[in-house]
XYZ file of C-alpha atoms in Angstrom:
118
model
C 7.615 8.034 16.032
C 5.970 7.640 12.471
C 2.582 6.198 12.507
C 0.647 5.127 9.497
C -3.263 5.107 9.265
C -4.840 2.484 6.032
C -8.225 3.092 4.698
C -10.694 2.196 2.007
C -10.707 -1.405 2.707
C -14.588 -3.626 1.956
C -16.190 -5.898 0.334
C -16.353 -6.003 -3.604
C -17.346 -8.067 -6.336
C -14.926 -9.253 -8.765
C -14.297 -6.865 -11.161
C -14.528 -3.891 -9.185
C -12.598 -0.811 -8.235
C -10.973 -0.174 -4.666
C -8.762 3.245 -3.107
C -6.978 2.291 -0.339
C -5.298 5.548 1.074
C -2.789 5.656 4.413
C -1.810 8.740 5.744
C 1.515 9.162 7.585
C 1.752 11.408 10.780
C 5.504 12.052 11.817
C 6.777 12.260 8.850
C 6.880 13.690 5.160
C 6.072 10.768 2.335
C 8.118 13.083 0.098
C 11.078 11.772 1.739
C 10.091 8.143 2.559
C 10.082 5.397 0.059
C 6.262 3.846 0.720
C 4.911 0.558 0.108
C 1.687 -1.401 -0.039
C 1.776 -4.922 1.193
C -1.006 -7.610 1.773
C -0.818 -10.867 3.558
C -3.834 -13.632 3.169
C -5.004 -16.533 5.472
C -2.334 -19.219 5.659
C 0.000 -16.797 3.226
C 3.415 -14.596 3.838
C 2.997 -10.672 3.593
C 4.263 -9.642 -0.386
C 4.705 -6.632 -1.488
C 2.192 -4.905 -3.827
C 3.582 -1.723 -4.670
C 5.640 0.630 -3.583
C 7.177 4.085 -4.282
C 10.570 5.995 -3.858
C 11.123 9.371 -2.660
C 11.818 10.691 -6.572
C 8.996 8.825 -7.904
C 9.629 4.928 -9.053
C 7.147 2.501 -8.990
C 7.296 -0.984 -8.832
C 4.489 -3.238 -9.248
C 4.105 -7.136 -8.233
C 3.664 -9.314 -11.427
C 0.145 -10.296 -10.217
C -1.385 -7.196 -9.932
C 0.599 -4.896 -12.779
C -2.143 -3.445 -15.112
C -4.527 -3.491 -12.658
C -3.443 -1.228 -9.593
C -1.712 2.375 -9.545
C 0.567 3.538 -6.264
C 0.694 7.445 -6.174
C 1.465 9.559 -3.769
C 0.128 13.163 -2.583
C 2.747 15.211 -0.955
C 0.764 17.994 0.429
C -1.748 15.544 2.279
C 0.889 13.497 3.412
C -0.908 10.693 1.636
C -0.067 7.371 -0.676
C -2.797 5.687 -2.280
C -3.663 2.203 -3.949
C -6.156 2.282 -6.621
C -6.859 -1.193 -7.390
C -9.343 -1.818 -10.607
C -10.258 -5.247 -11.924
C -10.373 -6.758 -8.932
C -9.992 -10.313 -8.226
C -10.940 -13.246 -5.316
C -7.304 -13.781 -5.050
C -6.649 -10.091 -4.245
C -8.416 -10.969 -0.936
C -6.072 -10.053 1.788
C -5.448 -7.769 4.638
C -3.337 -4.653 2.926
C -0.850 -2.548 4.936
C 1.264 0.607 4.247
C 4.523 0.442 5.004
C 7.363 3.369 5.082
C 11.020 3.691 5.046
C 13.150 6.403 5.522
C 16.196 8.193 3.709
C 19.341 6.967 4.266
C 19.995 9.334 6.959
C 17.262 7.797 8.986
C 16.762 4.044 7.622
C 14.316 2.822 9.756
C 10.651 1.153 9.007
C 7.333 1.373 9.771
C 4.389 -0.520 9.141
C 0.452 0.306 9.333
C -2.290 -1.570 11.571
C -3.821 -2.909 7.870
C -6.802 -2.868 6.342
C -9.282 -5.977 4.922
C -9.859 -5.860 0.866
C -12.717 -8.798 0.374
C -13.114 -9.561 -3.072
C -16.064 -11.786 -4.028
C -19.566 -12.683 -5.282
């Protein structure tokens, strides 16, 4: 069973810089395409970002520019750095992961709260 564990999550004023990091135990990210969604009071979960086992990123419109996905094979770790932040980023962020063809199955993280505000 793949479990995912988010981080980094807090309060910040608008304009300012978050890592979000979420380790995955049970697996190898290497292999995994990875994904960062977030999901707000009253709102549907979107996708972020996410990132494919040889490397493509794709960004959501609202936050291209701002955030970076990478991804850290030997800690077994994908990260969110999110710069410029705004009140509308507010949301509870998880990590999601999906396997290789061979094993297409998903998995999602517990979440963590991203508070952006004065």
């Amino acid at each position: 069973q793949v479990q995912l564990l988010e981080s980094g999550g807090g309060l910040v004023q608008p304009g300012g810089s978050l890592r979000l990091s979420c380790v995955a135990a049970g697996t190898s990210v290497s292999i995994y395409t990875m994904g960062w969604y977030r999901q707000a009071p009253g709102t549907q979960r979107e996708l972020v970002a996410d990132i494919t086992s040889s490397g493509i990123t794709n960004y959501a419109d609202s936050v291209k520019g701002r955030f970076t996905m990478s991804r850290d094979n030997a800690k077994n770790t994908v990260y969110l750095q999110m710069n410029s932040l705004k009140p509308e980023d507010t949301a509870v962020y998880y990590c999601y992961a999906l396997g290789p063809r061979t094993q297409p199955k998903g998995y999602w993280g517990q979440g963590t709260q991203v508070t952006v505000s004065s």
